[in-house]
Amino acid sequence: MSHRSIDPARLLGRIAELGAIGRDAEGRLVRLAASDSEKLGRDRFVSWLEDAGLEVAVDRIGNIFGIWNGVGGGEKPIMIGSHIDTVINAGIYHGCYGVLAGLEVIQTLKSEGFEPRHPIVVAAFTNEEGVRYAPDMMGSLVYSGGLDVAAALETVGTDGTVLGDELARIGYAGSHAPGFMTPHAYVELHIEQGPVLEREGVPVGAVENLQGISWQKVTIDGDANHAGTTPISMRRDAGYAAARVITFLRDRAKASNTPTVATVGCIAFEPNAINVIPSRATFTVDLRDPDEDRLKEEKNALAAFLELLSAEEGVGVSVERLARFEPVKFDQAIVRQIEVTARDRGLACKRMTSGAGHDAQMIARIAPAAMIFVPSHGGISHNPKEFTSDTELVAGANILLDVVCGLATGELPR
């Protein structure tokens, strides 16, 4: 059993301090990517890296790295981390916990005179949330070679700004080429963002896979007309057609015995008047499943329904692909190591699927990767009510500590 432990007060204090940075006039936590408020969070994180004696590197997409070479400067690094950008009105744990726990792991090992065979690097990836710039998980996607850095830097945000210009403005347009370090392994510690661990009374999740994601924008075109004088049988009602799609997706997911989920998260009508039949409905569809074949089946089912809907309702339908990520299977050796580490610390551990996207799924393209989950009370995330107890936060960080020790001193167990 390991006797090492991170410094709880330092970790919890930093989580609280970072959680206070980026509050708006209403007290909401809002650190959108490359914004002034995120700059303040980045600056504080970099100051902690420098205080810890780490080499700070920033790449062209703005990813921040704190590098401890240890005794293995020529080896590929063990990389740990997550992100510090947030959604609007966020909680203080999502993403930030993994970054700050990663820093805490390095500081703990340094203070104990630990000599890693591999360098250890903590990373804070740019624009994981995708609120201001699309797609989400952009920094890690660029880092892993899935998106050209020049194209990413030209991305126009929801506020009309250009990402590359904003990174330069806040001082985080780095010089390193994305991917300048290829990890030996990557481990991300995260709150679950779901109810499973708490519901089952399990304190640790060893994440073995991530759901595939399909994002689409659907536009339905009908005819605007008077809400009182147009008979139902004579309407080309884009609003009603959109409602049929939403109901179709919900009913299909509920009737399935698979983990498929479907969500319509954004919707807008035109002309958006109380007494006018909508001439246009625009909405998003988020489909997720951990199995690629099932995800394709759901996309095909939606496409077939949209074709039927067009014929039955006399409306035009167009679909735009917004994002598509295949399911990810994490490295089984690291997943086993998480399980063993939890057991050695006397903690139950559950293998599980993540329903959310994470930077780990992008880094898994270039290196063995896995994730550690700790419970989210009530399954709440992306919300100021987001909460994980101090005991659970510290336990997760100590498991990360042990896993990193194992990875940094030898080859992955098989």
Tab-separated table of C-alpha atoms in Angstrom:
chain	number	residue	atom	x	y	z
A	1	MET	CA	0.000	0.000	0.000
A	2	SER	CA	1.306	3.448	-0.894
A	3	HIS	CA	2.169	5.846	1.909
A	4	ARG	CA	2.559	8.829	-0.372
A	5	SER	CA	-0.046	11.561	-0.233
A	6	ILE	CA	-0.607	14.866	-1.929
A	7	ASP	CA	-0.973	17.996	0.177
A	8	PRO	CA	-4.771	18.289	0.633
A	9	ALA	CA	-4.717	21.905	1.811
A	10	ARG	CA	-2.656	23.033	-1.170
A	11	LEU	CA	-4.846	21.218	-3.706
A	12	LEU	CA	-8.155	22.296	-2.198
A	13	GLY	CA	-6.911	25.854	-1.699
A	14	ARG	CA	-5.941	26.149	-5.342
A	15	ILE	CA	-9.269	24.737	-6.524
A	16	ALA	CA	-11.046	27.393	-4.461
A	17	GLU	CA	-8.707	30.168	-5.599
A	18	LEU	CA	-9.018	29.312	-9.287
A	19	GLY	CA	-12.771	28.983	-8.808
A	20	ALA	CA	-12.900	32.608	-7.672
A	21	ILE	CA	-11.140	33.876	-10.809
A	22	GLY	CA	-13.390	34.919	-13.672
A	23	ARG	CA	-16.539	35.862	-11.802
A	24	ASP	CA	-18.842	38.280	-13.619
A	25	ALA	CA	-20.916	41.088	-12.118
A	26	GLU	CA	-23.582	38.570	-11.136
A	27	GLY	CA	-21.056	36.341	-9.404
A	28	ARG	CA	-21.166	33.669	-12.104
A	29	LEU	CA	-17.971	31.787	-13.013
A	30	VAL	CA	-17.346	32.516	-16.703
A	31	ARG	CA	-13.877	31.777	-18.129
A	32	LEU	CA	-14.518	31.327	-21.828
A	33	ALA	CA	-11.542	30.323	-23.938
A	34	ALA	CA	-9.036	33.117	-24.675
A	35	SER	CA	-11.152	35.722	-22.891
A	36	ASP	CA	-9.891	38.304	-20.416
A	37	SER	CA	-11.223	36.234	-17.529
A	38	GLU	CA	-9.527	33.075	-18.794
A	39	LYS	CA	-6.271	35.034	-19.106
A	40	LEU	CA	-6.467	35.690	-15.372
A	41	GLY	CA	-6.889	31.977	-14.725
A	42	ARG	CA	-4.045	31.121	-17.094
A	43	ASP	CA	-1.777	33.666	-15.441
A	44	ARG	CA	-2.467	32.222	-12.010
A	45	PHE	CA	-1.840	28.678	-13.212
A	46	VAL	CA	1.455	29.688	-14.829
A	47	SER	CA	2.528	31.396	-11.603
A	48	TRP	CA	1.919	28.133	-9.741
A	49	LEU	CA	3.956	26.235	-12.350
A	50	GLU	CA	6.835	28.670	-11.959
A	51	ASP	CA	6.645	28.523	-8.167
A	52	ALA	CA	6.931	24.740	-8.450
A	53	GLY	CA	10.139	25.093	-10.460
A	54	LEU	CA	8.658	23.684	-13.665
A	55	GLU	CA	9.586	24.668	-17.183
A	56	VAL	CA	6.598	26.456	-18.755
A	57	ALA	CA	5.879	25.923	-22.438
A	58	VAL	CA	2.978	27.250	-24.526
A	59	ASP	CA	2.209	25.975	-28.014
A	60	ARG	CA	0.641	27.829	-30.929
A	61	ILE	CA	-2.918	26.867	-30.012
A	62	GLY	CA	-2.360	28.159	-26.471
A	63	ASN	CA	-2.012	24.850	-24.635
A	64	ILE	CA	0.025	25.352	-21.436
A	65	PHE	CA	2.521	22.770	-20.182
A	66	GLY	CA	4.447	22.565	-16.913
A	67	ILE	CA	7.394	20.244	-17.506
A	68	TRP	CA	9.435	18.359	-14.892
A	69	ASN	CA	12.260	16.548	-16.621
A	70	GLY	CA	13.322	14.586	-13.568
A	71	VAL	CA	16.181	12.257	-14.448
A	72	GLY	CA	14.730	11.120	-17.763
A	73	GLY	CA	15.066	14.117	-20.026
A	74	GLY	CA	15.435	11.940	-23.120
A	75	GLU	CA	12.351	9.833	-22.518
A	76	LYS	CA	8.787	10.499	-23.619
A	77	PRO	CA	6.843	12.198	-20.824
A	78	ILE	CA	3.988	11.052	-18.679
A	79	MET	CA	1.328	13.697	-19.309
A	80	ILE	CA	-1.487	14.550	-16.899
A	81	GLY	CA	-3.992	17.374	-16.977
A	82	SER	CA	-7.268	18.673	-18.401
A	83	HIS	CA	-8.477	22.270	-18.982
A	84	ILE	CA	-9.333	25.474	-17.102
A	85	ASP	CA	-11.771	27.176	-19.490
A	86	THR	CA	-15.407	26.974	-18.399
A	87	VAL	CA	-18.961	27.195	-19.623
A	88	ILE	CA	-21.154	30.162	-18.647
A	89	ASN	CA	-22.152	29.983	-14.967
A	90	ALA	CA	-19.878	27.043	-14.270
A	91	GLY	CA	-18.914	25.000	-11.256
A	92	ILE	CA	-15.369	25.061	-9.888
A	93	TYR	CA	-14.319	21.421	-10.360
A	94	HIS	CA	-14.918	20.456	-13.987
A	95	GLY	CA	-11.575	20.352	-15.807
A	96	CYS	CA	-9.762	22.484	-13.244
A	97	TYR	CA	-9.564	19.599	-10.769
A	98	GLY	CA	-7.554	17.472	-13.202
A	99	VAL	CA	-5.131	20.282	-13.989
A	100	LEU	CA	-4.520	21.269	-10.371
A	101	ALA	CA	-4.305	17.652	-9.193
A	102	GLY	CA	-1.710	17.053	-11.905
A	103	LEU	CA	0.372	19.952	-10.639
A	104	GLU	CA	-0.064	18.691	-7.083
A	105	VAL	CA	1.208	15.235	-8.083
A	106	ILE	CA	4.376	16.717	-9.553
A	107	GLN	CA	5.016	18.944	-6.537
A	108	THR	CA	4.503	16.025	-4.163
A	109	LEU	CA	6.937	13.808	-6.055
A	110	LYS	CA	9.511	16.575	-6.345
A	111	SER	CA	9.376	17.300	-2.622
A	112	GLU	CA	9.913	13.615	-1.831
A	113	GLY	CA	12.988	13.312	-4.035
A	114	PHE	CA	11.236	10.935	-6.408
A	115	GLU	CA	13.309	10.159	-9.502
A	116	PRO	CA	11.062	9.419	-12.469
A	117	ARG	CA	12.396	7.533	-15.452
A	118	HIS	CA	10.112	9.637	-17.655
A	119	PRO	CA	9.596	13.395	-17.486
A	120	ILE	CA	6.218	14.324	-16.017
A	121	VAL	CA	4.156	17.082	-17.613
A	122	VAL	CA	0.950	18.772	-16.486
A	123	ALA	CA	-1.156	20.200	-19.318
A	124	ALA	CA	-3.978	22.745	-19.491
A	125	PHE	CA	-5.541	22.417	-22.936
A	126	THR	CA	-7.193	25.309	-24.768
A	127	ASN	CA	-10.938	25.564	-25.434
A	128	GLU	CA	-12.105	22.200	-24.171
A	129	GLU	CA	-15.603	23.508	-23.604
A	130	GLY	CA	-16.171	24.911	-27.093
A	131	VAL	CA	-18.535	27.626	-25.829
A	132	ARG	CA	-16.842	30.561	-27.546
A	133	TYR	CA	-15.090	28.668	-30.356
A	134	ALA	CA	-16.046	25.409	-32.070
A	135	PRO	CA	-15.251	22.575	-31.961
A	136	ASP	CA	-14.868	21.693	-28.316
A	137	MET	CA	-11.720	19.881	-27.141
A	138	MET	CA	-9.936	22.041	-29.712
A	139	GLY	CA	-6.551	22.365	-28.011
A	140	SER	CA	-6.096	18.636	-27.522
A	141	LEU	CA	-7.521	17.908	-30.983
A	142	VAL	CA	-4.932	20.203	-32.563
A	143	TYR	CA	-2.211	18.767	-30.321
A	144	SER	CA	-2.986	15.234	-31.467
A	145	GLY	CA	-2.988	16.192	-35.145
A	146	GLY	CA	-6.753	15.978	-35.678
A	147	LEU	CA	-7.130	19.632	-36.695
A	148	ASP	CA	-4.667	21.895	-38.495
A	149	VAL	CA	-3.373	24.586	-36.175
A	150	ALA	CA	-3.663	27.338	-38.788
A	151	ALA	CA	-7.296	26.483	-39.419
A	152	ALA	CA	-8.009	26.379	-35.699
A	153	LEU	CA	-6.437	29.791	-35.154
A	154	GLU	CA	-8.711	31.253	-37.829
A	155	THR	CA	-11.847	30.058	-36.031
A	156	VAL	CA	-14.422	32.826	-35.571
A	157	GLY	CA	-16.131	32.826	-32.196
A	158	THR	CA	-19.733	33.382	-31.229
A	159	ASP	CA	-18.802	37.004	-30.471
A	160	GLY	CA	-17.108	37.585	-33.841
A	161	THR	CA	-13.570	37.374	-32.486
A	162	VAL	CA	-10.842	35.256	-34.079
A	163	LEU	CA	-9.163	32.723	-31.806
A	164	GLY	CA	-5.623	33.386	-32.999
A	165	ASP	CA	-6.033	37.125	-32.477
A	166	GLU	CA	-7.448	36.592	-29.000
A	167	LEU	CA	-4.650	34.238	-27.944
A	168	ALA	CA	-2.124	36.837	-29.076
A	169	ARG	CA	-4.007	39.613	-27.304
A	170	ILE	CA	-3.979	37.806	-23.952
A	171	GLY	CA	-0.354	36.702	-24.357
A	172	TYR	CA	-0.870	32.993	-24.980
A	173	ALA	CA	-0.003	32.572	-28.655
A	174	GLY	CA	2.922	30.263	-27.963
A	175	SER	CA	5.820	29.323	-30.206
A	176	HIS	CA	5.909	25.545	-29.806
A	177	ALA	CA	4.390	23.412	-32.532
A	178	PRO	CA	1.390	21.452	-31.216
A	179	GLY	CA	2.480	17.885	-30.568
A	180	PHE	CA	6.064	18.878	-29.747
A	181	MET	CA	6.024	16.271	-26.969
A	182	THR	CA	4.569	12.824	-27.684
A	183	PRO	CA	3.431	11.340	-24.388
A	184	HIS	CA	4.517	7.936	-23.180
A	185	ALA	CA	1.101	7.859	-21.490
A	186	TYR	CA	-1.678	10.279	-20.604
A	187	VAL	CA	-3.939	10.144	-17.535
A	188	GLU	CA	-6.776	12.576	-16.845
A	189	LEU	CA	-8.457	12.919	-13.460
A	190	HIS	CA	-11.983	14.290	-13.624
A	191	ILE	CA	-15.258	14.543	-11.798
A	192	GLU	CA	-17.730	12.088	-13.291
A	193	GLN	CA	-20.322	14.688	-14.396
A	194	GLY	CA	-22.922	11.970	-13.957
A	195	PRO	CA	-24.781	10.109	-11.190
A	196	VAL	CA	-23.419	6.563	-11.491
A	197	LEU	CA	-20.635	6.530	-8.884
A	198	GLU	CA	-22.697	8.300	-6.257
A	199	ARG	CA	-25.762	6.150	-6.934
A	200	GLU	CA	-23.753	2.929	-6.570
A	201	GLY	CA	-21.690	4.156	-3.635
A	202	VAL	CA	-18.391	3.666	-5.455
A	203	PRO	CA	-15.684	6.298	-4.843
A	204	VAL	CA	-13.534	5.705	-7.943
A	205	GLY	CA	-14.220	5.114	-11.616
A	206	ALA	CA	-11.685	3.595	-14.001
A	207	VAL	CA	-12.858	4.920	-17.360
A	208	GLU	CA	-12.314	2.317	-20.035
A	209	ASN	CA	-14.055	4.021	-22.960
A	210	LEU	CA	-15.706	7.201	-24.187
A	211	GLN	CA	-18.899	7.555	-26.147
A	212	GLY	CA	-18.787	8.498	-29.787
A	213	ILE	CA	-20.388	11.841	-30.564
A	214	SER	CA	-22.323	13.102	-33.566
A	215	TRP	CA	-23.367	16.771	-33.678
A	216	GLN	CA	-25.632	17.974	-36.483
A	217	LYS	CA	-27.609	21.113	-37.246
A	218	VAL	CA	-30.994	20.515	-38.840
A	219	THR	CA	-32.894	23.226	-40.720
A	220	ILE	CA	-36.559	22.735	-41.619
A	221	ASP	CA	-38.211	25.157	-44.051
A	222	GLY	CA	-41.977	25.586	-44.298
A	223	ASP	CA	-44.279	28.573	-44.893
A	224	ALA	CA	-45.075	31.445	-42.561
A	225	ASN	CA	-48.797	32.099	-42.353
A	226	HIS	CA	-51.505	33.436	-40.067
A	227	ALA	CA	-51.934	31.344	-36.913
A	228	GLY	CA	-55.688	31.914	-36.800
A	229	THR	CA	-56.825	31.707	-40.408
A	230	THR	CA	-54.732	28.817	-41.756
A	231	PRO	CA	-56.340	25.374	-41.297
A	232	ILE	CA	-54.096	22.721	-39.744
A	233	SER	CA	-54.427	20.545	-42.861
A	234	MET	CA	-53.051	23.356	-45.047
A	235	ARG	CA	-49.998	24.216	-42.990
A	236	ARG	CA	-46.312	23.682	-43.772
A	237	ASP	CA	-45.381	24.206	-40.128
A	238	ALA	CA	-41.639	24.084	-39.519
A	239	GLY	CA	-42.172	24.292	-35.763
A	240	TYR	CA	-44.433	21.265	-35.669
A	241	ALA	CA	-42.006	19.337	-37.865
A	242	ALA	CA	-39.173	20.144	-35.450
A	243	ALA	CA	-41.299	18.909	-32.561
A	244	ARG	CA	-41.828	15.626	-34.373
A	245	VAL	CA	-38.059	15.180	-34.689
A	246	ILE	CA	-37.527	15.839	-31.000
A	247	THR	CA	-40.221	13.334	-30.066
A	248	PHE	CA	-38.829	10.755	-32.492
A	249	LEU	CA	-35.358	10.991	-30.970
A	250	ARG	CA	-36.629	10.746	-27.398
A	251	ASP	CA	-38.988	7.845	-28.064
A	252	ARG	CA	-36.329	5.898	-29.960
A	253	ALA	CA	-33.742	6.322	-27.204
A	254	LYS	CA	-36.250	5.362	-24.473
A	255	ALA	CA	-37.329	2.235	-26.344
A	256	SER	CA	-33.753	1.048	-26.841
A	257	ASN	CA	-31.913	-1.270	-24.441
A	258	THR	CA	-28.609	0.359	-25.422
A	259	PRO	CA	-26.834	3.344	-23.803
A	260	THR	CA	-27.663	5.559	-26.790
A	261	VAL	CA	-28.656	9.116	-25.857
A	262	ALA	CA	-30.091	11.870	-28.050
A	263	THR	CA	-30.457	15.564	-27.230
A	264	VAL	CA	-31.833	18.629	-28.987
A	265	GLY	CA	-29.997	21.383	-27.130
A	266	CYS	CA	-30.548	24.449	-29.320
A	267	ILE	CA	-33.640	25.484	-31.269
A	268	ALA	CA	-34.829	28.666	-32.986
A	269	PHE	CA	-37.943	29.547	-34.962
A	270	GLU	CA	-38.439	32.175	-37.652
A	271	PRO	CA	-40.127	34.620	-37.618
A	272	ASN	CA	-40.539	33.706	-33.933
A	273	ALA	CA	-43.867	35.468	-33.460
A	274	ILE	CA	-46.739	34.210	-31.304
A	275	ASN	CA	-49.341	34.514	-34.050
A	276	VAL	CA	-47.297	33.323	-37.043
A	277	ILE	CA	-46.758	29.726	-38.138
A	278	PRO	CA	-42.975	29.171	-38.158
A	279	SER	CA	-41.444	29.268	-41.622
A	280	ARG	CA	-38.123	27.911	-40.402
A	281	ALA	CA	-36.903	25.823	-37.491
A	282	THR	CA	-33.207	25.392	-36.831
A	283	PHE	CA	-31.999	23.024	-34.133
A	284	THR	CA	-29.076	20.860	-33.088
A	285	VAL	CA	-28.997	17.105	-32.575
A	286	ASP	CA	-26.448	15.505	-30.242
A	287	LEU	CA	-26.216	11.706	-30.602
A	288	ARG	CA	-23.905	9.616	-28.396
A	289	ASP	CA	-23.103	5.933	-28.045
A	290	PRO	CA	-19.971	4.001	-27.014
A	291	ASP	CA	-20.392	1.667	-29.996
A	292	GLU	CA	-19.538	3.013	-33.435
A	293	ASP	CA	-21.938	0.743	-35.314
A	294	ARG	CA	-24.844	1.747	-33.088
A	295	LEU	CA	-23.973	5.413	-33.471
A	296	LYS	CA	-24.033	5.025	-37.249
A	297	GLU	CA	-27.371	3.238	-36.956
A	298	GLU	CA	-28.845	6.135	-34.996
A	299	LYS	CA	-27.592	8.670	-37.533
A	300	ASN	CA	-29.124	6.613	-40.349
A	301	ALA	CA	-32.406	6.310	-38.468
A	302	LEU	CA	-32.561	10.080	-38.038
A	303	ALA	CA	-31.773	10.623	-41.719
A	304	ALA	CA	-34.561	8.225	-42.730
A	305	PHE	CA	-37.043	9.947	-40.411
A	306	LEU	CA	-36.144	13.380	-41.776
A	307	GLU	CA	-36.795	12.119	-45.313
A	308	LEU	CA	-40.180	10.746	-44.238
A	309	LEU	CA	-40.989	13.967	-42.396
A	310	SER	CA	-40.225	16.059	-45.447
A	311	ALA	CA	-42.694	14.050	-47.514
A	312	GLU	CA	-45.458	13.932	-44.893
A	313	GLU	CA	-45.328	17.585	-43.843
A	314	GLY	CA	-44.307	19.133	-47.170
A	315	VAL	CA	-41.262	20.838	-45.641
A	316	GLY	CA	-37.708	21.210	-46.810
A	317	VAL	CA	-34.988	19.623	-44.678
A	318	SER	CA	-31.244	20.214	-44.711
A	319	VAL	CA	-28.577	18.820	-42.369
A	320	GLU	CA	-25.164	20.232	-41.540
A	321	ARG	CA	-22.527	18.144	-39.811
A	322	LEU	CA	-20.997	20.085	-36.906
A	323	ALA	CA	-18.721	17.499	-35.266
A	324	ARG	CA	-18.130	13.765	-35.341
A	325	PHE	CA	-15.923	11.817	-32.963
A	326	GLU	CA	-15.685	8.039	-32.950
A	327	PRO	CA	-15.907	6.139	-29.652
A	328	VAL	CA	-12.589	5.764	-27.834
A	329	LYS	CA	-11.298	2.666	-26.067
A	330	PHE	CA	-8.700	3.580	-23.467
A	331	ASP	CA	-5.506	1.661	-22.783
A	332	GLN	CA	-6.355	-1.459	-20.796
A	333	ALA	CA	-3.022	-1.533	-18.972
A	334	ILE	CA	-3.581	1.936	-17.520
A	335	VAL	CA	-7.198	1.106	-16.683
A	336	ARG	CA	-5.992	-1.971	-14.776
A	337	GLN	CA	-3.388	0.115	-12.996
A	338	ILE	CA	-6.100	2.526	-11.828
A	339	GLU	CA	-8.120	-0.421	-10.495
A	340	VAL	CA	-5.119	-1.906	-8.669
A	341	THR	CA	-4.157	1.451	-7.210
A	342	ALA	CA	-7.664	2.057	-5.900
A	343	ARG	CA	-7.762	-1.407	-4.338
A	344	ASP	CA	-4.360	-0.881	-2.700
A	345	ARG	CA	-5.756	2.247	-1.066
A	346	GLY	CA	-8.788	0.340	0.162
A	347	LEU	CA	-11.219	1.950	-2.284
A	348	ALA	CA	-13.821	0.260	-4.457
A	349	CYS	CA	-13.461	0.960	-8.174
A	350	LYS	CA	-15.873	0.602	-11.076
A	351	ARG	CA	-15.001	0.298	-14.749
A	352	MET	CA	-17.198	2.695	-16.655
A	353	THR	CA	-17.966	4.619	-19.830
A	354	SER	CA	-17.784	8.391	-19.979
A	355	GLY	CA	-20.794	9.997	-21.574
A	356	ALA	CA	-18.988	13.318	-21.978
A	357	GLY	CA	-16.135	14.291	-24.255
A	358	HIS	CA	-12.701	14.930	-22.745
A	359	ASP	CA	-9.219	15.939	-23.819
A	360	ALA	CA	-8.167	12.359	-23.052
A	361	GLN	CA	-10.072	11.086	-26.079
A	362	MET	CA	-7.960	13.294	-28.347
A	363	ILE	CA	-4.632	12.454	-26.739
A	364	ALA	CA	-5.572	8.756	-27.001
A	365	ARG	CA	-4.946	9.174	-30.738
A	366	ILE	CA	-1.214	9.533	-30.118
A	367	ALA	CA	-0.528	7.797	-26.792
A	368	PRO	CA	-1.898	5.196	-24.348
A	369	ALA	CA	-4.496	7.022	-22.245
A	370	ALA	CA	-7.142	6.528	-19.587
A	371	MET	CA	-9.188	8.509	-17.088
A	372	ILE	CA	-9.964	8.437	-13.367
A	373	PHE	CA	-13.399	9.563	-12.174
A	374	VAL	CA	-14.539	10.698	-8.743
A	375	PRO	CA	-18.226	11.167	-7.886
A	376	SER	CA	-20.302	14.203	-8.840
A	377	HIS	CA	-22.980	14.722	-6.213
A	378	GLY	CA	-26.397	14.571	-7.817
A	379	GLY	CA	-24.694	13.962	-11.145
A	380	ILE	CA	-24.523	17.746	-11.589
A	381	SER	CA	-21.916	19.445	-13.780
A	382	HIS	CA	-21.633	22.630	-15.864
A	383	ASN	CA	-23.546	24.261	-13.028
A	384	PRO	CA	-22.589	26.254	-9.915
A	385	LYS	CA	-24.184	23.446	-7.862
A	386	GLU	CA	-21.473	21.083	-9.091
A	387	PHE	CA	-19.920	19.451	-6.016
A	388	THR	CA	-17.456	16.743	-5.056
A	389	SER	CA	-16.432	16.372	-1.425
A	390	ASP	CA	-12.937	17.210	-0.233
A	391	THR	CA	-12.425	13.579	0.783
A	392	GLU	CA	-13.289	12.378	-2.719
A	393	LEU	CA	-11.118	15.026	-4.372
A	394	VAL	CA	-8.107	14.086	-2.269
A	395	ALA	CA	-8.672	10.358	-2.812
A	396	GLY	CA	-8.757	10.825	-6.565
A	397	ALA	CA	-5.573	12.898	-6.512
A	398	ASN	CA	-3.787	10.231	-4.473
A	399	ILE	CA	-4.807	7.559	-6.958
A	400	LEU	CA	-3.474	9.763	-9.751
A	401	LEU	CA	-0.268	10.113	-7.733
A	402	ASP	CA	0.182	6.332	-7.497
A	403	VAL	CA	-0.673	5.721	-11.150
A	404	VAL	CA	1.805	8.372	-12.281
A	405	CYS	CA	4.498	6.866	-10.048
A	406	GLY	CA	3.985	3.498	-11.700
A	407	LEU	CA	4.016	4.917	-15.205
A	408	ALA	CA	7.020	7.173	-14.563
A	409	THR	CA	9.258	4.384	-13.289
A	410	GLY	CA	8.728	1.666	-15.874
A	411	GLU	CA	6.855	0.315	-18.818
A	412	LEU	CA	3.103	-0.036	-18.833
A	413	PRO	CA	2.033	-3.335	-17.249
A	414	ARG	CA	0.455	-5.806	-19.685
